[in-house]
Coordinates of C-alpha atoms and ligand atoms in Angstrom, one line a residue:
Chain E
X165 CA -30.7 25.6 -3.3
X166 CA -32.3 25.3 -6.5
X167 CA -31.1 22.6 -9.2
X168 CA -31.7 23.0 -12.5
X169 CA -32.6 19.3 -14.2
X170 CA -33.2 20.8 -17.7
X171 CA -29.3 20.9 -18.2
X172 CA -27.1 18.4 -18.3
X173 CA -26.0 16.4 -15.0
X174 CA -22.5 16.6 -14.1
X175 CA -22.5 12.6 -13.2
X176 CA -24.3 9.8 -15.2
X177 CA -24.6 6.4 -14.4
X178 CA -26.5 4.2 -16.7
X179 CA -27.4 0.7 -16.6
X180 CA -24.3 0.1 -13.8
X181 CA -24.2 -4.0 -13.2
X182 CA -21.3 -5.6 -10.7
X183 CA -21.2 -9.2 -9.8
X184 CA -18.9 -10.4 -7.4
X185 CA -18.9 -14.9 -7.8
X186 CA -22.9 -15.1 -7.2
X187 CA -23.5 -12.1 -5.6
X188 CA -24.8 -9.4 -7.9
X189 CA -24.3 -6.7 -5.8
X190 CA -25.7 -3.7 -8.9
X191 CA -28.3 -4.9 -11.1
X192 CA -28.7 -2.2 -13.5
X193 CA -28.6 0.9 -11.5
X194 CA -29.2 4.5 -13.0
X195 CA -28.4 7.7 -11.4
X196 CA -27.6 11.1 -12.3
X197 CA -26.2 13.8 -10.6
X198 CA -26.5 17.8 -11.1
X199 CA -24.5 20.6 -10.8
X200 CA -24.8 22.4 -7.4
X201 CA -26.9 19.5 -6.0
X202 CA -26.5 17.2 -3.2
X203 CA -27.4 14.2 -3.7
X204 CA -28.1 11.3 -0.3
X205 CA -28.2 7.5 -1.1
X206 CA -29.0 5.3 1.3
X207 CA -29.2 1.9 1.5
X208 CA -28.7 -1.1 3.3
X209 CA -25.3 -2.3 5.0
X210 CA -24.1 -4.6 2.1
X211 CA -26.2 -3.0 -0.7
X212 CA -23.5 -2.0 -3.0
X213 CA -23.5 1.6 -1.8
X214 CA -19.6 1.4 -1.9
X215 CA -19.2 -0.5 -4.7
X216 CA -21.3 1.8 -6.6
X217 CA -19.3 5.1 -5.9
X218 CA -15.8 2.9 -6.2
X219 CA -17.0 2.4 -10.5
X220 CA -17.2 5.9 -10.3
X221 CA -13.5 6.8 -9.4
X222 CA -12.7 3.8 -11.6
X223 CA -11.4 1.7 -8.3
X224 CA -13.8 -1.0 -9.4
X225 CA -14.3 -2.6 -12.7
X226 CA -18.3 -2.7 -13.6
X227 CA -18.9 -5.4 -15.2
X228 CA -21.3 -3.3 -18.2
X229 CA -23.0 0.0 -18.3
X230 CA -21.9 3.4 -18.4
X231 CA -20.7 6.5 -16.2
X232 CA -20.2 9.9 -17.3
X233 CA -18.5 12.3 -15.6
X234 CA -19.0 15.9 -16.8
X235 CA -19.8 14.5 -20.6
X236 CA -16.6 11.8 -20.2
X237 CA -17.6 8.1 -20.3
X238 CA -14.8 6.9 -17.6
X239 CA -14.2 3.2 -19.4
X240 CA -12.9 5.1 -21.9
X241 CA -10.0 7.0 -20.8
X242 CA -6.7 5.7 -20.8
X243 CA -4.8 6.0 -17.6
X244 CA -4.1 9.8 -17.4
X245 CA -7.3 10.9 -18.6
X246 CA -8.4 9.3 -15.7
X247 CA -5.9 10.5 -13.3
X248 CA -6.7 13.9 -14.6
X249 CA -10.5 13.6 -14.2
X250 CA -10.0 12.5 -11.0
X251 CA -8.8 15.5 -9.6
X252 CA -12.3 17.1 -9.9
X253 CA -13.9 14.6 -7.9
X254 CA -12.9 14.8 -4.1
X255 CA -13.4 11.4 -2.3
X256 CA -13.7 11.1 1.5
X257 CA -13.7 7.6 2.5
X258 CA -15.4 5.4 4.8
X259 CA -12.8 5.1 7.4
X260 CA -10.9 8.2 6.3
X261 CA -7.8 6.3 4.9
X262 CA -5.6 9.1 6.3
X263 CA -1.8 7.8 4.9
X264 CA -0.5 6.6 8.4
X265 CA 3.3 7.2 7.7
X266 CA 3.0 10.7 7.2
X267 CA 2.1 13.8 9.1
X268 CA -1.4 15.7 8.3
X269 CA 0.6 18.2 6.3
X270 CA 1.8 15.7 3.9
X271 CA -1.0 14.2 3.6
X272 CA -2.9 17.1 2.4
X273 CA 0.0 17.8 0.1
X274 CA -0.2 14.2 -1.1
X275 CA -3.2 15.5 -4.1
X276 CA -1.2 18.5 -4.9
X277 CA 1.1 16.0 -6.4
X278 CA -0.1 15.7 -9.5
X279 CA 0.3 19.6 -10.0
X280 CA 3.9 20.8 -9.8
X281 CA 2.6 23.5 -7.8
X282 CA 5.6 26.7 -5.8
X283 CA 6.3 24.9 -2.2
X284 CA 4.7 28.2 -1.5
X285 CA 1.2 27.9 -3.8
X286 CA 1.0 24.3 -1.8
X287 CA 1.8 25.8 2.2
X288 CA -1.2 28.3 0.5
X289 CA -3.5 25.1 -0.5
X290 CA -2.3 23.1 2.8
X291 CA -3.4 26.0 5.2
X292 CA -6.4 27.1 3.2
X293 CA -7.5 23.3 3.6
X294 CA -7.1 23.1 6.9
X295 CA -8.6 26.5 8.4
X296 CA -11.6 25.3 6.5
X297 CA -11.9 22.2 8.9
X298 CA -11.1 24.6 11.7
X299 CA -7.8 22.2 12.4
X300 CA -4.9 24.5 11.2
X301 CA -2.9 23.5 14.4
X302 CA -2.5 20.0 13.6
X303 CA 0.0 20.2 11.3
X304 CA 2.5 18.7 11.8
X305 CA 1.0 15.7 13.9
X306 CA 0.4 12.2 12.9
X307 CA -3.0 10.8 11.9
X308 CA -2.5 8.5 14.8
X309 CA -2.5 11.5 17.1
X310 CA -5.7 12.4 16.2
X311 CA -9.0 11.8 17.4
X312 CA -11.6 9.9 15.2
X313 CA -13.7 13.1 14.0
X314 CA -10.4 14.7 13.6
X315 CA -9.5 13.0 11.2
X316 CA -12.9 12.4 9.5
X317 CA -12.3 16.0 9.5
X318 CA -8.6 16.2 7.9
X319 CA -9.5 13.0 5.6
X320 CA -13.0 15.9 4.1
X321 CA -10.1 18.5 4.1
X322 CA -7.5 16.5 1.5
X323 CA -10.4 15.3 -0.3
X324 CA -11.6 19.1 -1.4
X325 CA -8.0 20.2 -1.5
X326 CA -7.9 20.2 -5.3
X327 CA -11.5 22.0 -5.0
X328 CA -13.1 19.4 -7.1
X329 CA -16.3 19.9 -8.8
X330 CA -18.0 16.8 -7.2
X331 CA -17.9 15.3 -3.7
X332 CA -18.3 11.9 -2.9
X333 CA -18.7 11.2 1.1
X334 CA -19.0 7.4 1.9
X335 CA -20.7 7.5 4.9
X336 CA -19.3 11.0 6.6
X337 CA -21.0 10.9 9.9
X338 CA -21.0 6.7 10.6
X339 CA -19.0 6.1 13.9
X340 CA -19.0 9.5 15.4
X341 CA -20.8 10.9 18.1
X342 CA -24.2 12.9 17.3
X343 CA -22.9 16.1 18.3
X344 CA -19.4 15.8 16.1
X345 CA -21.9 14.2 13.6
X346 CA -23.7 17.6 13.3
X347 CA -20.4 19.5 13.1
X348 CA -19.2 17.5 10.4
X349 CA -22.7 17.9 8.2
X350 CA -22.2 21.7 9.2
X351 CA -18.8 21.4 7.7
X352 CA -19.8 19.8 4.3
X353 CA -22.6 22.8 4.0
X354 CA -19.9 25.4 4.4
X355 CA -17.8 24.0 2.1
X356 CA -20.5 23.1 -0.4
X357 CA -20.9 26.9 -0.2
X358 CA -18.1 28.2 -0.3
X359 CA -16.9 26.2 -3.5
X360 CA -20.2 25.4 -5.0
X361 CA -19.1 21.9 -5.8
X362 CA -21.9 19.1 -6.2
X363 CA -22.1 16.3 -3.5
X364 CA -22.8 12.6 -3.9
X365 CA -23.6 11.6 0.0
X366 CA -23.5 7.8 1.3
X367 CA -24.8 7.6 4.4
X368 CA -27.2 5.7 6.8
X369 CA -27.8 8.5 8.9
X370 CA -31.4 9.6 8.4
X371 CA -30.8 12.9 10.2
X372 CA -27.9 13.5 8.1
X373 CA -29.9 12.9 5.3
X374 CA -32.7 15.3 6.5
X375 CA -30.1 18.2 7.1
X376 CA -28.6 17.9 3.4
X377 CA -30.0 16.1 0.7
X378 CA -31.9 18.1 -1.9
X379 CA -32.5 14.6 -3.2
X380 CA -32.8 11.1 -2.7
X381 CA -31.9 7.9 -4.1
X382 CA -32.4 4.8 -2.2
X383 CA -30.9 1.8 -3.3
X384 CA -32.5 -1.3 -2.6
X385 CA -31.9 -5.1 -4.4
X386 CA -28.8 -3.3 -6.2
X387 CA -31.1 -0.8 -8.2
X388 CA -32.2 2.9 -7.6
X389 CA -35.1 1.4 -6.0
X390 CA -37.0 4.9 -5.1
X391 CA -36.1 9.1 -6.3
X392 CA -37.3 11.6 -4.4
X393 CA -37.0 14.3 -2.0
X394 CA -37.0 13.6 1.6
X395 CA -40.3 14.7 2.4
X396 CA -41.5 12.5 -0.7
X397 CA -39.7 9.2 0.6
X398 CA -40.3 9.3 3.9
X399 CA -44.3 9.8 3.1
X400 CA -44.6 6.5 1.0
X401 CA -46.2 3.4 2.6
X402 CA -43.7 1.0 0.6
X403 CA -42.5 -1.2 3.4
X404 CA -39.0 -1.0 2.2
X405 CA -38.7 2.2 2.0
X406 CA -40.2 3.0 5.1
X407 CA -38.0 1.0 7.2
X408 CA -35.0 3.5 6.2
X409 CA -37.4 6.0 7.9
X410 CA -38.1 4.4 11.6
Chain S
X61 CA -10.8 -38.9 -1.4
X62 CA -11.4 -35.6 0.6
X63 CA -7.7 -35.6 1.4
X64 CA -6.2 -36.3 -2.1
X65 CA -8.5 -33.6 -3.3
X66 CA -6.9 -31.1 -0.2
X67 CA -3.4 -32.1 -1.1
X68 CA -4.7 -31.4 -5.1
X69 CA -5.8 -28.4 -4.5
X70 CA -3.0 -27.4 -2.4
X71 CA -0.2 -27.9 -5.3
X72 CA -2.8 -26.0 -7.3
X73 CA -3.2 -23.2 -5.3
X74 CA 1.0 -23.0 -5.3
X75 CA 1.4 -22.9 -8.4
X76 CA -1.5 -20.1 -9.0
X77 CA 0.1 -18.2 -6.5
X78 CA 3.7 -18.8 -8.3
X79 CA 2.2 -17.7 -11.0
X80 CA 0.7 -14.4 -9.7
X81 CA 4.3 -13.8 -8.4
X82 CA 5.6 -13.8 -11.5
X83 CA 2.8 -11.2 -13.2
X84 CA 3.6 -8.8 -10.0
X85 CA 7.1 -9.2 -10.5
X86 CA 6.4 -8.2 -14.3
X87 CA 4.2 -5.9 -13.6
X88 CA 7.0 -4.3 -11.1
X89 CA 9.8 -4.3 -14.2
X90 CA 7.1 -2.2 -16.5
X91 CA 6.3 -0.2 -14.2
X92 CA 10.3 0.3 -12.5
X93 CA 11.2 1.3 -16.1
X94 CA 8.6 4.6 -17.0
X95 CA 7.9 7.2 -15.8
X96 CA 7.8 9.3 -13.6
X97 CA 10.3 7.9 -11.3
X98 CA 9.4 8.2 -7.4
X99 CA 13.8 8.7 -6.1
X100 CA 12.4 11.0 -3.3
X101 CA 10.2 8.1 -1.7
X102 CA 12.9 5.6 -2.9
X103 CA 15.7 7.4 -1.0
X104 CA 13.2 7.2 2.1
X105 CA 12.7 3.6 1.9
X106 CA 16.6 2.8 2.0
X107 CA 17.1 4.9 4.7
X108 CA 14.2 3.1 6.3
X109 CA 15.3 -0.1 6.3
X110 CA 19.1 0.6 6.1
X111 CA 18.8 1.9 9.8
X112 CA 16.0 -0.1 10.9
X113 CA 18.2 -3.5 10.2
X114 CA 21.4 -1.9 10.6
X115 CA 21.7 -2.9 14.2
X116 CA 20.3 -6.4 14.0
X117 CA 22.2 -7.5 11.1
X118 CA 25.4 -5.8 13.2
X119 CA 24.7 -7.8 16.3
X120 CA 23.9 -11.1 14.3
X121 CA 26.8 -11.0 12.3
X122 CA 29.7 -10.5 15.1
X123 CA 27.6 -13.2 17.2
X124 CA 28.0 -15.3 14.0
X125 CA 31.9 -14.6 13.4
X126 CA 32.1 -15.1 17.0
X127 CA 30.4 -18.6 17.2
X128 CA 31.5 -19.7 13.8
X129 CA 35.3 -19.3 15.2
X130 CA 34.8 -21.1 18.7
X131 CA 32.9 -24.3 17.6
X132 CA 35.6 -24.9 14.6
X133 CA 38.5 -24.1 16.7
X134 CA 38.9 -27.2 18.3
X135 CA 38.9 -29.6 15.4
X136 CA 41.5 -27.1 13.5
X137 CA 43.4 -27.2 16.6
X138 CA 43.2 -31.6 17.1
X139 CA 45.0 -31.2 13.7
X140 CA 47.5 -28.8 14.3
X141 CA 46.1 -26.0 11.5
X142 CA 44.9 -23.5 13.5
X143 CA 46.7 -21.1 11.0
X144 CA 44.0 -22.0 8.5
X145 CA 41.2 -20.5 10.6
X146 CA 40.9 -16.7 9.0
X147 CA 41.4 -18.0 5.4
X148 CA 38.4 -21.0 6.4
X149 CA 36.4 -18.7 8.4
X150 CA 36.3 -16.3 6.0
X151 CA 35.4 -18.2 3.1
X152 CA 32.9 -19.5 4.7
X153 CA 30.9 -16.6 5.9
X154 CA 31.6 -14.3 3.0
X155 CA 30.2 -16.8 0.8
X156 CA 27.6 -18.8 2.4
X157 CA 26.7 -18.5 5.9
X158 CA 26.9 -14.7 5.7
X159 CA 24.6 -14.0 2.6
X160 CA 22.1 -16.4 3.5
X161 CA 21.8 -15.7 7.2
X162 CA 21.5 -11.7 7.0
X163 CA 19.2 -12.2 4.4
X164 CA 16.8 -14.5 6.6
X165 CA 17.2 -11.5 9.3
X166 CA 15.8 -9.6 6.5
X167 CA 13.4 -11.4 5.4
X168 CA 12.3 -11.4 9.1
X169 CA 12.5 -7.6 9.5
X170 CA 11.8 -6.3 6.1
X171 CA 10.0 -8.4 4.3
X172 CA 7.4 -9.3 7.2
X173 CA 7.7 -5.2 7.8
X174 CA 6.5 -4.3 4.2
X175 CA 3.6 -6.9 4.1
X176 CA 2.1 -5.3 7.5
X177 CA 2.5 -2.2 6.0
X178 CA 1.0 -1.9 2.6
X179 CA -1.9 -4.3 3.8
X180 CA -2.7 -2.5 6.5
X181 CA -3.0 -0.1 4.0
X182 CA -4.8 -1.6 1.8
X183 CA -7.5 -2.9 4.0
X184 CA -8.0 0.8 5.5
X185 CA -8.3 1.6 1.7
X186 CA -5.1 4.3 1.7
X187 CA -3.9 2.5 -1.3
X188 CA -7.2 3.3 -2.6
X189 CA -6.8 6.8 -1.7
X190 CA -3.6 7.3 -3.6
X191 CA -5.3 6.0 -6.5
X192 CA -7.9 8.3 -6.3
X193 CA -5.6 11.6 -5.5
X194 CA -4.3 10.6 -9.1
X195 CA -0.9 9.0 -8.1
X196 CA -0.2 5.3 -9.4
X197 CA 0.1 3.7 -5.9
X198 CA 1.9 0.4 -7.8
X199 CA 5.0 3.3 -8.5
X200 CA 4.9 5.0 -5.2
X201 CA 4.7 1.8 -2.9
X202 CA 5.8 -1.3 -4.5
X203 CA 8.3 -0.3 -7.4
X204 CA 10.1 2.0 -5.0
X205 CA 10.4 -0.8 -1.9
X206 CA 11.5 -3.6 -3.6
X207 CA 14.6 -1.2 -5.6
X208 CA 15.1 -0.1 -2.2
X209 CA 15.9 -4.0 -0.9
X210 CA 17.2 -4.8 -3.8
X211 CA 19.6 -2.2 -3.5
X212 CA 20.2 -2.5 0.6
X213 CA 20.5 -6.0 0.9
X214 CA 23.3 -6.3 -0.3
X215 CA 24.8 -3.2 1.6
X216 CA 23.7 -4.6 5.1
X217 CA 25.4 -8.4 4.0
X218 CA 29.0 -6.5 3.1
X219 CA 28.2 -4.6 6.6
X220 CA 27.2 -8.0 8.3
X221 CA 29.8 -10.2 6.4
X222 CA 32.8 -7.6 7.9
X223 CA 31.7 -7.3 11.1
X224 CA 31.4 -11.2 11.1
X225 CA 35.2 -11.4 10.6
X226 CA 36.0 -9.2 13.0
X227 CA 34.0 -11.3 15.8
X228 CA 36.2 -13.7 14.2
X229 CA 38.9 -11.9 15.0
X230 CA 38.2 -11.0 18.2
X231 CA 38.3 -14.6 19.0
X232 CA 41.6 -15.7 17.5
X233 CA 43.1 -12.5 18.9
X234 CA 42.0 -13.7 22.9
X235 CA 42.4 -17.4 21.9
X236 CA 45.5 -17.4 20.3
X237 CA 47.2 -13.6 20.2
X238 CA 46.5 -13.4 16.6
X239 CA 46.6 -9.5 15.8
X240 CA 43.6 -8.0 13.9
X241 CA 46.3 -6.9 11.4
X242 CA 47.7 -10.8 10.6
X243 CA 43.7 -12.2 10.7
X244 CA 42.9 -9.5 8.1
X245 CA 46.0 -10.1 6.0
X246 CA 45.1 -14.0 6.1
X247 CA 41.8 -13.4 5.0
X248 CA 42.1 -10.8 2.0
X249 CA 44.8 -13.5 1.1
X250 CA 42.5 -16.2 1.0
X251 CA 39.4 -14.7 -0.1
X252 CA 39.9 -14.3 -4.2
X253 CA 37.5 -12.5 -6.3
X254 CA 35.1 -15.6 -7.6
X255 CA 34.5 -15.9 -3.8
X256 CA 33.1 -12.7 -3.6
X257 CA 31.8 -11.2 -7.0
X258 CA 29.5 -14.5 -6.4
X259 CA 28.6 -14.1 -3.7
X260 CA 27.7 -10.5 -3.9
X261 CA 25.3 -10.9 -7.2
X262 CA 23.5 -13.5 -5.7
X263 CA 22.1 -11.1 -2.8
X264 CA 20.9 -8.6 -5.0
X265 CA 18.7 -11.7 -5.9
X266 CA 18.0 -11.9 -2.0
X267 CA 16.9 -8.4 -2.0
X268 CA 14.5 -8.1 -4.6
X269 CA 12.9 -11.3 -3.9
X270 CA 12.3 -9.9 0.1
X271 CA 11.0 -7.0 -1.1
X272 CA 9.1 -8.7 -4.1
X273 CA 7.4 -11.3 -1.9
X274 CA 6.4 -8.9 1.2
X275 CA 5.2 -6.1 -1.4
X276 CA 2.9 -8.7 -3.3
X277 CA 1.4 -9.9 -0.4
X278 CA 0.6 -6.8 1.5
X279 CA -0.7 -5.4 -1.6
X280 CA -2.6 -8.1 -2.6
X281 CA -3.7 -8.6 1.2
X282 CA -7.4 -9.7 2.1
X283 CA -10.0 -7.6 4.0
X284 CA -9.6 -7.3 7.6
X285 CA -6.9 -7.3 10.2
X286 CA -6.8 -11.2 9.6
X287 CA -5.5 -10.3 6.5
X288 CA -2.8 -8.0 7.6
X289 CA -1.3 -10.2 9.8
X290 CA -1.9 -13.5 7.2
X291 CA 0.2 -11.2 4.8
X292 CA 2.8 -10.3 6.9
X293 CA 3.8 -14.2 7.9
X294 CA 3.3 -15.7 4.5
X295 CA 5.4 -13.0 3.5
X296 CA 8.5 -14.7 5.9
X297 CA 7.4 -17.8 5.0
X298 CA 7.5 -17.7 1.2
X299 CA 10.2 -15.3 1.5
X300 CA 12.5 -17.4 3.7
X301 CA 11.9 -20.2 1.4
X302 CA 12.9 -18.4 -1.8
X303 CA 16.0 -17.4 -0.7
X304 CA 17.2 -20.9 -0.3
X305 CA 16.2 -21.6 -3.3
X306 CA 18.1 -18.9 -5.0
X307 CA 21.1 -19.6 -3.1
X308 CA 20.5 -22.8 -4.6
X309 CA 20.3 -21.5 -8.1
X310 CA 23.2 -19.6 -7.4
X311 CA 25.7 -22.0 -6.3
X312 CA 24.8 -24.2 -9.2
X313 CA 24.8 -21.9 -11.7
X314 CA 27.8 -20.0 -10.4
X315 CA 29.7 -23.7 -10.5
X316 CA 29.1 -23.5 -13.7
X317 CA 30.9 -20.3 -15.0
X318 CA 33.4 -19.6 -12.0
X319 CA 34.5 -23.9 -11.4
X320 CA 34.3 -22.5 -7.8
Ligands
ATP149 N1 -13.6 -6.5 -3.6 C1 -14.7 -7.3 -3.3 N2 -14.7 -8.6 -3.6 C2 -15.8 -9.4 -3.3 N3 -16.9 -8.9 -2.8 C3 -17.0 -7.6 -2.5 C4 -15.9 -6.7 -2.8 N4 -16.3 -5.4 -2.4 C5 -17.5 -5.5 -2.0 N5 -18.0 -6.8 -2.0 C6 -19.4 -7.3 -1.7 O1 -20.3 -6.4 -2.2 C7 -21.4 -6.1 -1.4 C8 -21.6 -4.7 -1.2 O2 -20.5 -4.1 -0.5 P1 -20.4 -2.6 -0.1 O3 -19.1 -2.3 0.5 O4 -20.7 -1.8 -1.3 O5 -21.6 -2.4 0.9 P2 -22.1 -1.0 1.5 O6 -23.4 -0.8 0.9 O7 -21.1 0.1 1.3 O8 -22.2 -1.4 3.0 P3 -21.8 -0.5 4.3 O9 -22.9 0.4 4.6 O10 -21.7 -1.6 5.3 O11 -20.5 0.2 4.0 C9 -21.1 -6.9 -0.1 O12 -21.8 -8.1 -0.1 C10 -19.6 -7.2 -0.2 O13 -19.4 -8.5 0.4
MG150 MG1 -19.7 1.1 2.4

C-alpha cells in the first residue's frame, strides 16, 4: 500500500513523557501516524508500549507533550469531545477485556451505545461484525465459553464495530498458537481492506511484524529509538535493534 | 522505632484511605445526579442481588426468630411473663438484631460480590474498555450498584425482619399453643412507629455503605489476581466494620430526636 507522508498524519504524538514514582517509562517520544498506513512498534516487555497507546485514548494522563488525533490535541477536549473522538479509534486490547457478564452479542452492542441506533441498524452492525471474524454462531454465548483466539477474535470484532478510522492492536497475536497467530494477522489485513482504516500495531511478534507493517518504530529507553521499514531495521548493525531481529 | 513508625504509618494509611472514601463517595453523588441515567443496568443490579441474597437472608432470619425465641424463653418463663415474648422478641429483632445481622449477610454476599467483580474487571482492563467504547464506566458500574444496595437493603431486612417473627412464631406456637394470629396481634401492638421508621432509615445507610465500600475497592483494585481477591475481603472487612458504626451513629442520633 502506498502512504502518502506529504499530507497530514491522522495521529501525532509529540514530545510524549510519563513517569510513574522513578520510573520514567516515555522520555520524549514522537510518532506520527498516516492515513491508510500500518504502523508496528515494538519494544521490550516493560518499555512503555502500553502506556504509550493508553495517552492516546486518554486512559493515561501524560505527564507533558502533545497528541493529535485527526488535527484534535486530546488534552484539550472536555469529556464528550473525547467520548466522541473515541469512537473513531477501535481498540483491541491485550488480553481482549471481553465484558464477562454479558454474552458476545452484547458485548458488540456495548459501542453502539453511544449512537441511539434502530434495534434493527444494531442486529445489522452486530452480525456485520461478526461474519467479518468468521464467528457469527457465537452469539449468544458467553466470553467464558470461548476459546482464547475466539475471543481475541470477537474482542478485534467490537473494537472495529464503530468502523473507526484508526486501529490500535496491543499485542494481537501474544499468547496464541502460530497457526491462529497467522489467522488473526490474516484477519486485520481483510479488515484493513475492507474499511481502509489506519493501524497502530503493538506487538513482539517479529513475523507479525514482517506480514504487516508498512513501517516501523521501535521503541527503546522510552523514545522512538529507530524509523524504518522492516527491511531497513532489521539490516542495521545497532546491537539494540538487532536483538528484536534474532 | 521500626514499630512505632509501622503503627504510624498504619493510622496514616487509614485515614488516607477514609479520605479516598469520601472523594468516591462524592464523586458517586455528582455523578448519581447527571446525566444520562443507566435504569436499565440499575434494574439488573437489583434483581441481581435481590435474588441472589433472597434466600440467605430468608434462611438466616427464620433461624434467627427461631433461636432468638428459644434461648429467652426460659428466663421469661422463671418469671412468669411469657406473654411478653412477641412484643420483646419483636422489638428486638425489628430494631437491632434484624438490621444489623442481614446487613452483615450482605456485606458478606454483596459487598464482597461487587469487589470481585469490578476488580476483576478492572485488572483484565474491561473497565478500560468501557472507557474507551465511549461510556463513563464510573455511571454504568459504580453509580448504578451502590443505588441498587441502597435501594435493596433495606427490602431484604423488611423480608428478613418478617420472616424472623414468624420463626418466632413458630416457636411459641409448638412451645406454648400461641396462634400465629395472637403472636402477630401482640407484636403489631407492641411495635410503634419510632421503632420502625428508625430502624428502617438507618439501613438505607447499611445499603449504600456495602455497595459504597465493595464498589471503591474493586474499582480501585491493584494489578493482578492478588488484587482481586485483596479487594474483595477488605471490602467485608471495612464494610462489616462501617455498619456498626453507623448503627452506632444511628441509635445515638435517633435517641436524640425520637427519646426512643
Ligand atoms: N498504572 C501504572 N502504575 C504504575 N506503573 C505502571 C502503570 N502502568 C504501567 N506501569 C509501568 O510502566 C512500565 C511500562 O508498562 P507497559 O505496560 O507499557 O509495558 P509494555 O511495553 O506494554 O510491556 P508488555 O509487552 O509486557 O505488555 C512498566 O514498568 C510498568 O511497571
Ligand atoms: Mg503491554
Amino acid at each position: 500500500m502506498k502512504v502518502d507522508h506529504n499530507i497530514e498524519p491522522i495521529l501525532k504524538i509529540k514530545d510524549l513523557k510519563k513517569s510513574f514514582g522513578e520510573n520514567h517509562v516515555l522520555n520524549s517520544y514522537n510518532m506520527e501516524l498516516f492515513d491508510g498506513e500500518n504502523l508496528v512498534v515494538m519494544g521490550k516487555s516493560g518499555s512503555g508500549k502500553s502506556v504509550m497507546i493508553k495517552c492516546i485514548v486518554g486512559l493515561i494522563q501524560p505527564d507533558s507533550g502533545s497528541i493529535e488525533i485527526m488535527g484534535k490535541d486530546i488534552m484539550k477536549l472536555d469529556h464528550s469531545e473525547l467520548d466522541f473522538l473515541r469512537t473513531e479509534i477501535g481498540f483491541l486490547f491485550q488480553g481482549s477485556a471481553l465484558y464477562d457478564s454479558m454474552t458476545v452479542r452484547e458485548n458488540l452492542e456495548f459501542p453502539l451505545r453511544i449512537h441511539n441506533d434502530s434495534p434493527e441498524k444494531k442486529e445489522e452492525l452486530v452480525l456485520d461484525a461478526l461474519e467479518s471474524v468468521g464467528l457469527r454462531h457465537t452469539l449468544d454465548l458467553m466470553p467464558s465459553e470461548l476459546s482464547g483466539g475466539m475471543k481475541r477474535r470477537i474482542a478485534l470484532a467490537r473494537a472495529i464495530i464503530l468502523q473507526p478510522k484508526v486501529i490500535i492492536y496491543d499485542e494481537p497475536t501474544t499468547g496464541l498458537d502460530p497457526i491462529t497467530a497467522k489467522e488473526i494477522i490474516e484477519l486485520m489485513r481483510e479488515i484493513q481492506l475492507k474499511q481502509g482504516s489506519s493501524s497502530l500495531i503493538i506487538t513482539h511478534d517479529v513475523d507479525c511484524a514482517r506480514v504487516i507493517s508498512n513501517r516501523m518504530i521501535l521503541l527503546i529507553d522510552g523514545i522512538n529509538y529507530a524509523e524504518g521499514t522492516f527491511k531497513e531495521l532489521s539490516s542495521l548493525k545497532d546491537k539494540k535493534i538487532q536483538a528484536f531481529f534474532k | 522505632m521500626t514499630n512505632t513508625f509501622k503503627i504510624t504509618s498504619n493510622i496514616k494509611n487509614f485515614f488516607i484511605e477514609i479520605g479516598e472514601l469520601s472523594y468516591f463517595a462524592g464523586h458517586f453523588f455528582k455523578e448519581a445526579f447527571s446525566r444520562p441515567f443507566e435504569f436499565k443496568e440499575l434494574l439488573r443490579q437489583c434483581y441481581k442481588m435481590g435474588n441472589r441474597s433472597l434466600l440467605l437472608v430468608g434462611v438466616t432470619g427464620f433461624i434467627l426468630g427461631l433461636v432468638f425465641t428459644l434461648q429467652s424463653r426460659p428466663t421469661l418463663a422463671d418469671l412468669g411473663v411469657e406473654s411478653w415474648i412477641p412484643s420483646m422478641v419483636s422489638i428486638s429483632i425489628v430494631r437491632e438484631i434484624g438490621p444489623v445481622i442481614i446487613a452483615l449477610i450482605c456485606a458478606g454476599r454483596i459487598s464482597s460480590g461487587i469487589g470481585a467483580e469490578l476488580g476483576s474487571m478492572r485488572v483484565t482492563e474491561q473497565i478500560d474498555a468501557m472507557e474507551v467504547s465511549g461510556t463513563n464506566p464510573f455511571k454504568y458500574l459504580v453509580v448504578t450498584r451502590i443505588m441498587a444496595t441502597t435501594l435493596m437493603v433495606p427490602l431484604l431486612i423488611i423480608f428478613g425482619d418478617t420472616i424472623a417473627l414468624f420463626g418466632s412464631a413458630l416457636v411459641e406456637y409448638l412451645k406454648s399453643d400461641v396462634s400465629f394470629l395472637l403472636y402477630f396481634n401482640k407484636v403489631f401492638n407492641a411495635l410503634k412507629f419510632t421503632d420502625i421508621i428508625p430502624a428502617t432509615i438507618k439501613t438505607f445507610f447499611f445499603g449504600f455503605a456495602i455497595g459504597l465500600v465493595g464498589s471503591y475497592k474493586g474499582y480501585n483494585c491493584k494489578k493482578g489476581t492478588v488484587g482481586v481477591g485483596e479487594a474483595s475481603n477488605t471490602a467485608v472487612v471495612y464494610t462489616s466494620m462501617l455498619i456498626f458504626i453507623i448503627d452506632f451513629i444511628a441509635v445515638f442520633v435517633f435517641d436524640i430526636f425520637f427519646e426512643i
